[in-house]
Amino acid sequence: MPFRPSPITTRDVANAGVRPSWPTVRGGRVWWTEDRPEEGGRTTIVCRAADGTHRELLRAPWCARTRVHEYGGRPYTVTPGGEVVFANLTDQRLYLLADGGEPEPLTADGCRYADLVVHDGQVWGVRERHGDHGEVARAIVSIPLDGGDPRTWVTGCDFYASPAISPDGRHLAYICWDHPLMPWNGTELRVVHLSSGEEWTVRGGPAESVLAPAWKDDAHLYLISDSSGWWNLYETGLRGGGTRSVHPAEEEFAGPPWQLGGWPYTVLGDGRIAVLHGRGDLRMGVLDPESGTLTDLDVPCSGWDAALAAEGTSVVGVGYSATRPRSVVQVDTAAGTHVALGQDAAHLPDPACLPLPRAVETPAPAFLYPPHGPATTGAPPYVIFVHGGPTAHADSALDLEKAFLTSRGIGVLDVNYGGSTGYGRPYRDRLKGQWGLVDVADTIAAARWLAGEGLADPAKIAVRGSSAGGWTVLAACCRSDAFAGGVSYYGISALAPLSEHTHDFESRYVEWLVGPEDPQVYAAREPLGLVDGVTCPMLLLQGLDDPVVPPQQSAAFADALSERGIPCTYLSFDGESHGFRRAETRAAALAAELAFYQQLFA
């Protein structure tokens, strides 16, 4: 079947990867990070002055990116005087950048830093140290801004996040957890008295995910907890007394903390709280913590990333909608006004080319993106998108990858399979011990639903996903004949090698997702052990510098398919890690994917 001509090119999609992230507001100025796909995916820091002018602070080869947990997070912070402290990708050292100056090193080689915050002339954050034999140690430390060695304040746990200093400077609050837990399984909120060293647990445990502590005053904290089955906002005393839910709701007020440094809520200057809440997409509202009244803001964003910053009554975040790319948006909660400061794509195609998603149940929640009319009559082809994580979720944001397909007459269905976030802890926990079963069943059911509703040609449904989504793609093609073909970006094919070679943050994740290592159980669950069931062509794409899903995962599956005579194309890319950042790589991968669909749907 010939695809419709489209004005959206692979280069348009590749160059849209600016990824504005991690906003900060201070003294009327706003900072955020942006990627530069045309510069090899380098990440810079942009500052918007009070007069509306923009300035890029980091020129090549500087790259503001931290590798803590390999997924990184907020790579910078801003001092009260407007200086920037950032982690540089190549050496992972912290640098101090004065206005108009050159970066000056604050730390020595050998450590990684993230979740940075400035207090009393020091930058505080999570330090990650890698030993010569693969051992990893983390701590919360502080580094003097005028030079000096880091001071360790807490250590001994496997993971730390969200350091927060009380207004009087006497206490440090933070989140911690240990293997084999992930932060959405179970964490603790702890407080340490900085003078005496006394330390105690305020809230949390192995069956409660506590996130994002913020000080209300010297004796009270706000926090996010899923003890009710939903990530809701709570207030608690310094030692855990008098805990109360600020606004009980069967909604999420946070997302999964894959990266460090995100804030799903922020306290305004008048004591109210700007929050994100909802099911699936998170919308922005203002919460009165005394009355519990929550009022949504009238802004043209259907969802927001969980990284807010505030000054006075002004809130800055990264918002999106189906027709608006991810954009840094500043909202004046007092005046009810908003302004967009920067966005993911500099140039958007004609709005007529952009698909409008419709929320559907397949029976798993999903977003349906109908295609523009195909060039031939009859039901069109569809591609099912499977998000990564797997503890993550698909949102309704404008995505030029989807528009690239729908504008050519190919529909898209983006599925939030069991285990996805955004729908409460019980839905998240559906994946416990069931990875490769529940996610696969929901993906196959989505294909059956498309065909049963008459929306798609049942012989022309493909499936694609990345990382953990790639695992689901491979497993679904092993277990079903529902798909005409599958596309896996750096997908997981085998469990034991993954646990052995992946990074420390996820090295025990498989124990929760599948169970303790058992050769028989693993062989019956992993795609590499089920490869005999694949009957459809596959396209596998892989970065050769990927520390999360090593290249051997894709290569081994490609070899197994080739041995069985199943058509398979394996494309690898030098210099790419977990998530393609270079414009040329993203364009080449998308071109290969389109050519694959042209063969499948002919």
Coordinates of C-alpha atoms in Angstrom, one line a residue:
M1 CA 0.0 0.0 0.0
P2 CA 1.5 3.4 -0.9
F3 CA 1.8 5.8 2.0
R4 CA 0.4 9.3 1.7
P5 CA 3.0 12.0 1.1
S6 CA 3.8 14.0 4.2
P7 CA 5.5 17.3 4.9
I8 CA 7.0 15.8 8.1
T9 CA 10.5 14.5 7.4
T10 CA 12.9 12.4 9.4
R11 CA 15.0 15.5 9.9
D12 CA 12.1 17.4 11.3
V13 CA 11.6 14.7 13.9
A14 CA 15.3 14.4 14.7
N15 CA 15.7 18.1 15.2
A16 CA 12.7 18.3 17.5
G17 CA 14.7 16.6 20.2
V18 CA 15.5 19.8 22.1
R19 CA 13.9 18.3 25.3
P20 CA 13.5 21.4 27.5
S21 CA 13.8 20.2 31.0
W22 CA 14.6 21.1 34.7
P23 CA 13.4 24.7 35.0
T24 CA 14.6 26.9 37.8
V25 CA 13.4 30.4 38.7
R26 CA 15.2 32.9 40.8
G27 CA 15.3 36.7 40.9
G28 CA 13.0 37.1 38.0
R29 CA 15.3 34.9 35.8
V30 CA 14.4 31.4 34.5
W31 CA 16.9 28.7 33.7
W32 CA 16.4 25.3 32.0
T33 CA 18.3 22.7 30.0
E34 CA 18.0 22.0 26.3
D35 CA 19.5 19.3 24.1
R36 CA 21.3 20.1 20.8
P37 CA 20.6 17.1 18.5
E38 CA 22.6 18.8 15.7
E39 CA 25.6 18.9 18.1
G40 CA 25.7 15.2 18.9
G41 CA 22.9 15.6 21.5
R42 CA 24.9 17.9 23.8
T43 CA 22.9 19.4 26.7
T44 CA 23.2 23.1 27.4
I45 CA 21.7 25.5 29.9
V46 CA 19.5 28.4 28.8
C47 CA 18.8 31.5 30.8
R48 CA 15.8 33.9 30.2
A49 CA 16.4 37.3 31.8
A50 CA 13.7 39.4 33.3
D51 CA 13.5 41.5 30.1
G52 CA 12.6 38.4 28.1
T53 CA 16.0 37.9 26.3
H54 CA 17.5 34.4 26.1
R55 CA 21.1 33.4 26.5
E56 CA 22.8 30.0 26.1
L57 CA 25.2 29.6 29.0
L58 CA 27.2 26.6 27.9
R59 CA 29.0 26.4 24.5
A60 CA 30.5 23.3 23.0
P61 CA 32.1 21.1 24.2
W62 CA 30.5 21.7 27.7
C63 CA 27.6 19.3 28.3
A64 CA 25.4 19.6 31.4
R65 CA 24.4 16.0 32.1
T66 CA 24.9 13.8 35.1
R67 CA 25.3 10.0 35.0
V68 CA 24.1 9.2 38.5
H69 CA 22.0 6.1 38.2
E70 CA 22.9 6.3 34.5
Y71 CA 19.5 7.9 33.9
G72 CA 20.8 11.1 35.5
G73 CA 18.4 13.9 36.3
R74 CA 18.6 17.6 37.1
P75 CA 22.3 18.4 36.2
Y76 CA 22.5 21.9 37.7
T77 CA 21.4 24.3 40.4
V78 CA 21.5 28.1 40.7
T79 CA 23.0 30.0 43.6
P80 CA 21.3 33.0 45.3
G81 CA 23.6 35.3 43.3
G82 CA 22.7 33.7 39.9
E83 CA 25.8 31.6 39.5
V84 CA 25.2 28.1 38.0
V85 CA 26.7 24.9 39.4
F86 CA 26.5 22.0 36.9
A87 CA 27.7 18.5 36.3
N88 CA 29.8 18.1 33.0
L89 CA 29.1 14.9 31.1
T90 CA 32.7 13.9 30.0
D91 CA 34.3 14.0 33.5
Q92 CA 31.2 14.2 35.8
R93 CA 32.9 16.9 37.8
L94 CA 30.9 19.8 39.2
Y95 CA 31.7 23.2 37.8
L96 CA 30.8 26.8 39.0
L97 CA 29.8 29.2 36.2
A98 CA 29.7 32.8 37.1
D99 CA 27.7 35.2 35.0
G100 CA 29.9 36.0 31.9
G101 CA 32.7 33.8 33.1
E102 CA 34.1 30.4 32.2
P103 CA 33.3 27.2 34.2
E104 CA 35.6 26.6 37.2
P105 CA 35.9 23.1 38.7
L106 CA 34.5 22.5 42.2
T107 CA 35.1 18.8 42.5
A108 CA 37.9 16.4 41.5
D109 CA 37.6 13.5 39.1
G110 CA 36.1 10.1 40.1
C111 CA 32.6 10.9 41.4
R112 CA 29.2 11.8 40.0
Y113 CA 26.8 14.3 41.4
A114 CA 23.0 14.9 41.1
D115 CA 20.0 16.4 42.9
L116 CA 21.8 19.6 43.6
V117 CA 20.7 22.4 46.0
V118 CA 22.5 25.4 47.3
H119 CA 22.4 26.4 51.0
D120 CA 24.6 28.6 53.1
G121 CA 27.5 28.9 50.7
Q122 CA 27.5 25.1 49.9
V123 CA 26.1 22.9 47.2
W124 CA 24.4 19.8 48.6
G125 CA 23.6 16.7 46.5
V126 CA 23.8 13.0 46.0
R127 CA 27.3 11.7 45.3
E128 CA 27.9 8.4 43.5
R129 CA 31.3 6.8 43.6
H130 CA 32.3 3.8 41.4
G131 CA 35.1 1.5 42.6
D132 CA 37.7 -0.3 40.6
H133 CA 35.8 -3.6 40.8
G134 CA 32.3 -2.4 40.0
E135 CA 31.2 -1.5 43.5
V136 CA 29.1 1.6 43.9
A137 CA 28.7 3.8 47.0
R138 CA 26.4 6.8 47.4
A139 CA 26.1 9.5 50.0
I140 CA 24.6 13.0 50.5
V141 CA 27.5 15.5 50.6
S142 CA 28.1 19.2 50.6
I143 CA 30.8 21.1 48.7
P144 CA 31.9 24.7 49.6
L145 CA 31.2 27.0 46.7
D146 CA 34.5 28.8 47.4
G147 CA 36.5 25.6 47.2
G148 CA 37.3 22.6 49.5
D149 CA 36.7 18.9 49.9
P150 CA 33.2 17.5 50.0
R151 CA 31.7 16.7 53.5
T152 CA 29.7 13.5 53.9
W153 CA 26.5 13.9 55.9
V154 CA 24.7 10.6 55.4
T155 CA 25.8 7.3 53.8
G156 CA 25.3 3.6 54.2
C157 CA 22.1 3.2 52.1
D158 CA 22.2 2.0 48.5
F159 CA 20.4 5.0 47.2
Y160 CA 19.6 8.6 48.1
A161 CA 17.4 11.4 46.7
S162 CA 15.8 14.8 47.4
P163 CA 18.1 16.4 50.0
A164 CA 16.3 19.3 51.6
I165 CA 17.6 21.7 54.2
S166 CA 15.2 23.2 56.8
P167 CA 14.8 27.0 56.7
D168 CA 16.8 27.4 59.9
G169 CA 19.6 25.2 58.5
R170 CA 19.5 22.7 61.4
H171 CA 18.0 19.7 59.7
L172 CA 18.5 17.7 56.5
A173 CA 15.6 15.7 55.1
Y174 CA 16.1 13.1 52.4
I175 CA 14.8 10.0 50.7
C176 CA 16.7 6.6 50.8
W177 CA 16.1 3.0 49.8
D178 CA 18.1 -0.2 49.4
H179 CA 18.3 -3.1 47.0
P180 CA 16.2 -4.9 45.7
L181 CA 13.6 -2.1 46.0
M182 CA 13.0 0.6 43.4
P183 CA 11.9 4.0 44.6
W184 CA 8.3 3.3 43.5
N185 CA 8.3 0.1 45.6
G186 CA 9.5 1.3 49.0
T187 CA 11.5 4.2 50.4
E188 CA 12.1 6.1 53.6
L189 CA 11.9 9.7 54.5
R190 CA 14.6 10.4 57.0
V191 CA 15.8 13.5 58.9
V192 CA 19.2 14.1 60.4
H193 CA 20.1 16.9 62.9
L194 CA 23.2 18.4 61.3
S195 CA 24.9 19.4 64.5
S196 CA 24.4 16.3 66.6
G197 CA 24.2 13.7 63.8
E198 CA 21.0 12.3 65.3
E199 CA 19.0 10.6 62.5
W200 CA 15.5 9.2 62.4
T201 CA 12.9 7.8 60.0
V202 CA 9.8 10.0 59.6
R203 CA 7.8 7.9 57.2
G204 CA 8.0 5.0 54.8
G205 CA 9.2 1.4 54.5
P206 CA 9.4 -1.5 52.0
A207 CA 5.7 -1.3 51.1
E208 CA 5.4 2.5 50.9
S209 CA 6.8 4.8 48.3
V210 CA 7.6 8.2 49.9
L211 CA 8.9 10.9 47.6
A212 CA 9.8 14.6 47.3
P213 CA 10.1 16.1 50.9
A214 CA 9.8 19.9 51.2
W215 CA 9.9 22.0 54.3
K216 CA 6.7 23.8 55.3
D217 CA 8.6 25.4 58.2
D218 CA 11.3 24.4 60.6
A219 CA 9.0 21.8 62.3
H220 CA 6.9 20.4 59.5
L221 CA 7.4 18.7 56.1
Y222 CA 5.4 18.1 53.0
L223 CA 5.8 14.7 51.3
I224 CA 4.3 12.4 48.7
S225 CA 3.2 9.0 49.8
D226 CA 1.3 6.1 48.1
S227 CA 0.1 4.6 51.4
S228 CA -3.5 5.1 50.2
G229 CA -2.8 3.3 46.9
W230 CA -2.3 6.7 45.2
W231 CA 0.7 9.1 45.4
N232 CA -1.0 11.9 47.4
L233 CA 0.4 14.9 49.3
Y234 CA 0.8 14.8 53.1
E235 CA 2.0 17.0 55.8
T236 CA 3.9 15.6 58.8
G237 CA 5.7 16.8 61.9
L238 CA 9.5 16.8 62.2
R239 CA 9.4 13.3 63.8
G240 CA 6.4 11.9 62.0
G241 CA 3.7 13.1 64.4
G242 CA 0.4 14.6 63.2
T243 CA 0.6 13.3 59.7
R244 CA -2.4 14.2 57.6
S245 CA -3.4 14.0 54.0
V246 CA -3.6 17.5 52.5
H247 CA -6.0 16.5 49.7
P248 CA -7.1 12.9 49.6
A249 CA -7.9 11.8 46.1
E250 CA -7.8 8.8 43.9
E251 CA -5.3 10.5 41.7
E252 CA -1.5 10.6 41.4
F253 CA 0.3 13.7 42.6
A254 CA 3.7 12.5 41.4
G255 CA 5.3 10.3 38.8
P256 CA 8.0 7.6 39.0
P257 CA 11.4 9.1 39.9
W258 CA 13.5 7.5 37.2
Q259 CA 15.7 10.6 37.3
L260 CA 16.9 12.6 40.3
G261 CA 15.9 16.2 40.9
G262 CA 12.2 16.3 39.9
W263 CA 9.6 18.1 42.0
P264 CA 5.9 17.3 41.3
Y265 CA 4.8 20.2 43.6
T266 CA 6.3 23.4 44.9
V267 CA 5.4 25.8 47.8
L268 CA 4.4 29.3 46.7
G269 CA 5.4 32.5 48.5
D270 CA 2.0 32.8 50.1
G271 CA 2.0 29.2 51.5
R272 CA -0.2 27.7 48.9
I273 CA 1.2 24.8 46.9
A274 CA 1.3 24.4 43.1
V275 CA 0.7 20.7 42.5
L276 CA 0.4 18.3 39.6
H277 CA -2.4 15.7 39.8
G278 CA -4.5 13.4 37.7
R279 CA -4.7 10.0 36.1
G280 CA -2.3 9.4 33.3
D281 CA -1.5 13.0 32.3
L282 CA -0.9 15.4 35.3
R283 CA -2.6 18.8 35.2
M284 CA -1.6 21.8 37.3
G285 CA -3.5 23.2 40.2
V286 CA -3.1 25.3 43.3
L287 CA -3.8 23.7 46.6
D288 CA -4.6 25.5 49.9
P289 CA -3.0 23.2 52.5
E290 CA -5.2 24.5 55.3
S291 CA -8.6 24.0 53.7
G292 CA -7.5 21.3 51.3
T293 CA -9.2 23.2 48.4
L294 CA -7.6 22.4 45.0
T295 CA -8.2 24.7 42.1
D296 CA -7.0 23.9 38.6
L297 CA -5.2 26.6 36.6
D298 CA -6.6 27.6 33.2
V299 CA -3.5 27.0 31.0
P300 CA -3.4 25.4 27.6
C301 CA -1.5 22.3 28.7
S302 CA -3.1 18.9 29.1
G303 CA -0.1 17.6 31.1
W304 CA 3.1 18.5 32.8
D305 CA 6.5 16.9 33.5
A306 CA 7.0 16.4 37.3
A307 CA 9.6 19.1 37.6
L308 CA 8.2 22.4 39.0
A309 CA 9.9 25.5 40.4
A310 CA 8.4 28.6 42.0
E311 CA 9.3 32.1 43.1
G312 CA 6.6 34.1 44.9
T313 CA 3.3 33.3 43.0
S314 CA 5.1 32.4 39.8
V315 CA 5.4 28.7 38.8
V316 CA 7.6 27.4 36.0
G317 CA 7.2 23.9 34.5
V318 CA 7.4 21.9 31.3
G319 CA 3.9 21.5 29.9
Y320 CA 2.5 20.0 26.8
S321 CA -0.7 19.2 24.8
A322 CA -1.6 17.3 21.7
T323 CA -0.9 20.3 19.6
R324 CA 1.8 21.9 21.7
P325 CA 5.3 20.4 22.1
R326 CA 6.9 20.2 25.5
S327 CA 7.5 23.8 26.5
V328 CA 8.9 25.7 29.4
V329 CA 5.8 27.6 30.7
Q330 CA 5.7 30.3 33.4
V331 CA 2.4 30.7 35.2
D332 CA 1.4 33.6 37.4
T333 CA -1.0 32.0 39.8
A334 CA -2.1 35.3 41.2
A335 CA -3.0 37.0 37.8
G336 CA -4.0 33.8 36.1
T337 CA -1.6 34.4 33.2
H338 CA 1.0 32.3 31.5
V339 CA 3.8 32.7 28.9
A340 CA 5.7 30.1 27.0
L341 CA 9.5 30.6 27.3
G342 CA 10.9 27.8 25.1
Q343 CA 9.7 24.6 23.3
D344 CA 10.9 21.3 22.0
A345 CA 10.4 22.0 18.3
A346 CA 11.4 25.3 16.8
H347 CA 9.2 24.8 13.8
L348 CA 5.9 22.8 13.8
P349 CA 4.2 21.4 10.8
D350 CA 0.7 22.5 9.7
P351 CA -1.7 21.7 12.5
A352 CA -3.7 19.6 10.0
C353 CA -0.9 17.1 10.0
L354 CA -1.0 16.7 13.8
P355 CA -3.1 13.8 15.2
L356 CA -5.5 14.4 18.1
P357 CA -5.4 11.6 20.6
R358 CA -8.5 10.0 22.0
A359 CA -8.4 8.2 25.4
V360 CA -9.7 4.6 25.0
E361 CA -9.8 1.3 26.9
T362 CA -8.3 -1.7 25.1
P363 CA -9.0 -2.9 27.9
A364 CA -5.8 -1.3 29.2
P365 CA -5.9 2.6 29.1
A366 CA -4.5 3.9 25.8
F367 CA -4.3 6.9 23.5
L368 CA -5.6 6.4 20.0
Y369 CA -4.1 8.5 17.2
P370 CA -6.2 7.9 14.0
P371 CA -4.3 8.3 10.7
H372 CA -5.0 10.7 8.0
G373 CA -7.0 8.8 5.4
P374 CA -4.9 6.1 3.7
A375 CA -4.3 6.2 0.0
T376 CA -6.4 3.0 -0.4
T377 CA -9.8 2.0 0.8
G378 CA -10.4 -0.3 3.8
A379 CA -9.1 -0.3 7.3
P380 CA -5.6 1.3 7.7
P381 CA -2.4 -0.1 9.1
Y382 CA -1.6 0.7 12.7
V383 CA 1.6 0.7 14.9
I384 CA 1.1 -0.1 18.6
F385 CA 3.6 2.0 20.7
V386 CA 4.8 0.3 23.9
H387 CA 6.4 2.6 26.4
G388 CA 9.6 1.8 28.3
G389 CA 10.2 1.7 32.0
P390 CA 8.3 -0.6 32.4
T391 CA 7.3 1.6 35.4
A392 CA 6.5 4.6 33.3
H393 CA 3.5 5.7 31.2
A394 CA 2.4 7.0 27.8
D395 CA 1.1 10.6 27.8
S396 CA -0.9 12.7 25.3
A397 CA 1.9 15.1 24.4
L398 CA 2.5 16.1 20.8
D399 CA 5.0 13.7 19.4
L400 CA 6.4 14.2 15.9
E401 CA 7.3 10.5 15.7
K402 CA 3.6 9.7 15.9
A403 CA 2.7 12.6 13.5
F404 CA 5.4 11.3 11.1
L405 CA 3.4 8.0 10.8
T406 CA -0.2 9.3 11.1
S407 CA 0.4 11.9 8.4
R408 CA 1.3 9.1 6.1
G409 CA -1.8 7.1 6.8
I410 CA -0.5 4.9 9.6
G411 CA -2.5 5.0 12.8
V412 CA -0.9 4.8 16.3
L413 CA -2.1 3.3 19.5
D414 CA -0.1 4.1 22.6
V415 CA -0.8 1.6 25.4
N416 CA -0.5 2.0 29.2
Y417 CA -0.3 -1.7 29.9
G418 CA -0.6 -3.2 33.4
G419 CA 2.3 -1.9 35.5
S420 CA 2.2 1.6 34.0
T421 CA 2.2 4.6 36.4
G422 CA -0.5 7.2 36.5
Y423 CA -3.3 4.9 37.6
G424 CA -2.5 4.1 41.3
R425 CA -0.3 1.6 43.0
P426 CA -2.6 -1.5 42.5
Y427 CA -2.4 -1.0 38.7
R428 CA 1.4 -0.5 39.0
D429 CA 1.7 -3.6 41.1
R430 CA 0.0 -5.7 38.4
L431 CA 3.4 -6.2 36.9
K432 CA 5.0 -7.6 40.1
G433 CA 6.3 -11.1 39.1
Q434 CA 4.4 -10.8 35.9
W435 CA 6.7 -8.9 33.5
G436 CA 6.6 -10.6 30.1
L437 CA 3.0 -11.8 30.8
V438 CA 0.7 -8.9 31.8
D439 CA 2.4 -6.3 29.6
V440 CA 2.5 -8.8 26.7
A441 CA -1.2 -9.8 27.2
D442 CA -2.3 -6.2 27.3
T443 CA -0.3 -5.4 24.1
I444 CA -1.8 -8.3 22.3
A445 CA -5.2 -7.4 23.5
A446 CA -4.7 -3.9 22.1
A447 CA -4.0 -5.4 18.7
R448 CA -7.1 -7.6 18.9
W449 CA -9.1 -4.5 20.1
L450 CA -8.0 -2.5 17.1
A451 CA -9.0 -5.2 14.7
G452 CA -12.3 -6.0 16.5
E453 CA -13.3 -2.3 16.5
G454 CA -12.7 -2.2 12.7
L455 CA -10.1 0.5 13.2
A456 CA -7.1 -1.4 11.7
D457 CA -6.5 -4.0 9.1
P458 CA -5.7 -7.1 11.3
A459 CA -3.0 -8.2 8.8
K460 CA -1.3 -4.8 9.1
I461 CA -0.7 -4.2 12.8
A462 CA 2.9 -3.7 13.9
V463 CA 4.3 -3.1 17.4
R464 CA 7.3 -1.0 18.5
G465 CA 9.0 0.0 21.8
S466 CA 12.2 0.9 23.4
S467 CA 14.2 -0.6 26.4
A468 CA 11.6 -2.4 28.6
G469 CA 9.1 -1.6 25.8
G470 CA 11.5 -3.4 23.5
W471 CA 11.3 -6.4 25.8
T472 CA 7.5 -6.4 25.5
V473 CA 7.7 -6.1 21.7
L474 CA 10.1 -9.1 21.4
A475 CA 8.0 -11.1 23.9
A476 CA 4.7 -10.3 22.2
C477 CA 6.1 -11.3 18.8
C478 CA 7.3 -14.6 20.4
R479 CA 3.9 -15.3 22.0
S480 CA 1.4 -14.2 19.3
D481 CA 0.7 -14.0 15.6
A482 CA -1.2 -10.8 16.1
F483 CA 1.6 -8.6 14.6
A484 CA 2.8 -8.2 11.1
G485 CA 6.2 -7.1 12.4
G486 CA 8.0 -5.7 15.5
V487 CA 10.5 -2.8 16.0
S488 CA 12.7 -2.9 19.1
Y489 CA 14.9 0.0 20.1
Y490 CA 17.6 -1.3 22.5
G491 CA 15.2 -3.9 23.8
I492 CA 15.9 -6.5 26.5
S493 CA 16.0 -10.1 25.3
A494 CA 17.6 -12.1 28.2
L495 CA 17.2 -11.7 32.0
A496 CA 20.3 -13.2 33.6
P497 CA 22.8 -11.3 31.4
L498 CA 20.8 -8.1 31.9
S499 CA 21.0 -8.4 35.7
E500 CA 24.7 -9.2 35.5
H501 CA 25.8 -6.4 33.1
T502 CA 23.3 -3.6 33.6
H503 CA 23.9 -0.6 35.9
D504 CA 23.5 -0.7 39.6
F505 CA 20.2 1.2 39.8
E506 CA 18.3 -1.5 38.0
S507 CA 20.5 -4.5 38.8
R508 CA 18.0 -6.0 41.1
Y509 CA 14.8 -4.8 39.4
V510 CA 14.3 -8.1 37.6
E511 CA 13.8 -9.8 41.1
W512 CA 10.6 -7.7 41.5
L513 CA 9.5 -7.9 37.9
V514 CA 10.0 -11.7 37.4
G515 CA 11.5 -13.2 40.6
P516 CA 14.8 -14.4 41.9
E517 CA 17.1 -15.9 39.3
D518 CA 15.8 -19.3 38.2
P519 CA 17.1 -20.6 34.9
Q520 CA 13.8 -22.4 34.1
V521 CA 11.6 -19.5 35.0
Y522 CA 13.8 -17.0 33.1
A523 CA 14.0 -19.2 30.0
A524 CA 10.2 -19.5 30.0
R525 CA 9.7 -15.8 30.3
E526 CA 12.5 -14.1 28.3
P527 CA 12.3 -13.5 24.5
L528 CA 15.5 -15.2 23.8
G529 CA 14.1 -18.4 25.3
L530 CA 10.9 -18.1 23.3
V531 CA 12.4 -17.0 20.0
D532 CA 11.1 -20.1 18.2
G533 CA 7.6 -18.5 18.4
V534 CA 8.5 -15.5 16.2
T535 CA 7.0 -15.7 12.7
C536 CA 7.1 -12.0 11.7
P537 CA 9.9 -9.8 10.5
M538 CA 11.8 -7.7 13.1
L539 CA 13.8 -4.5 13.1
L540 CA 16.3 -4.1 16.0
L541 CA 18.1 -0.8 16.7
Q542 CA 20.8 -0.4 19.3
G543 CA 23.3 2.1 20.6
L544 CA 26.8 0.5 21.1
D545 CA 27.6 2.6 24.2
D546 CA 24.4 1.7 26.1
P547 CA 25.2 1.0 29.8
V548 CA 21.6 0.2 30.7
V549 CA 20.7 -2.4 28.0
P550 CA 24.0 -3.6 26.7
P551 CA 24.3 -4.2 22.9
Q552 CA 24.6 -8.0 23.4
Q553 CA 20.9 -8.0 24.2
S554 CA 19.8 -7.0 20.7
A555 CA 22.7 -8.8 19.0
A556 CA 21.8 -12.1 20.6
F557 CA 18.2 -11.9 19.6
A558 CA 19.1 -10.9 16.0
D559 CA 21.5 -13.9 15.8
A560 CA 18.8 -16.2 17.1
L561 CA 16.3 -15.0 14.5
S562 CA 18.8 -15.3 11.7
E563 CA 19.6 -18.9 12.6
R564 CA 15.9 -19.7 12.3
G565 CA 15.5 -17.9 9.0
I566 CA 13.2 -15.1 10.3
P567 CA 13.8 -11.8 8.4
C568 CA 15.6 -9.5 10.8
T569 CA 17.5 -6.2 10.3
Y570 CA 19.9 -5.2 13.1
L571 CA 21.2 -1.7 13.1
S572 CA 23.8 -0.5 15.6
F573 CA 25.0 3.1 16.2
D574 CA 28.4 4.1 17.5
G575 CA 28.5 6.7 20.2
E576 CA 24.8 6.3 21.2
S577 CA 23.7 5.4 24.7
H578 CA 20.3 4.5 26.1
G579 CA 18.1 6.8 24.1
F580 CA 19.3 8.2 20.8
R581 CA 20.4 11.8 21.0
R582 CA 22.2 12.6 17.8
A583 CA 20.1 14.1 15.0
E584 CA 21.7 11.9 12.4
T585 CA 21.1 8.8 14.4
R586 CA 17.4 9.6 15.1
A587 CA 16.8 10.4 11.5
A588 CA 18.5 7.2 10.3
A589 CA 16.6 5.1 12.7
L590 CA 13.3 6.6 11.8
A591 CA 14.0 6.2 8.1
A592 CA 14.8 2.5 8.6
E593 CA 11.6 2.1 10.6
L594 CA 9.5 3.7 7.8
A595 CA 11.1 1.5 5.2
F596 CA 10.3 -1.5 7.4
Y597 CA 6.6 -0.5 7.6
Q598 CA 6.6 0.0 3.8
Q599 CA 7.6 -3.6 3.4
L600 CA 5.2 -4.9 6.0
F601 CA 2.2 -3.1 4.8
A602 CA 2.8 -3.4 1.0

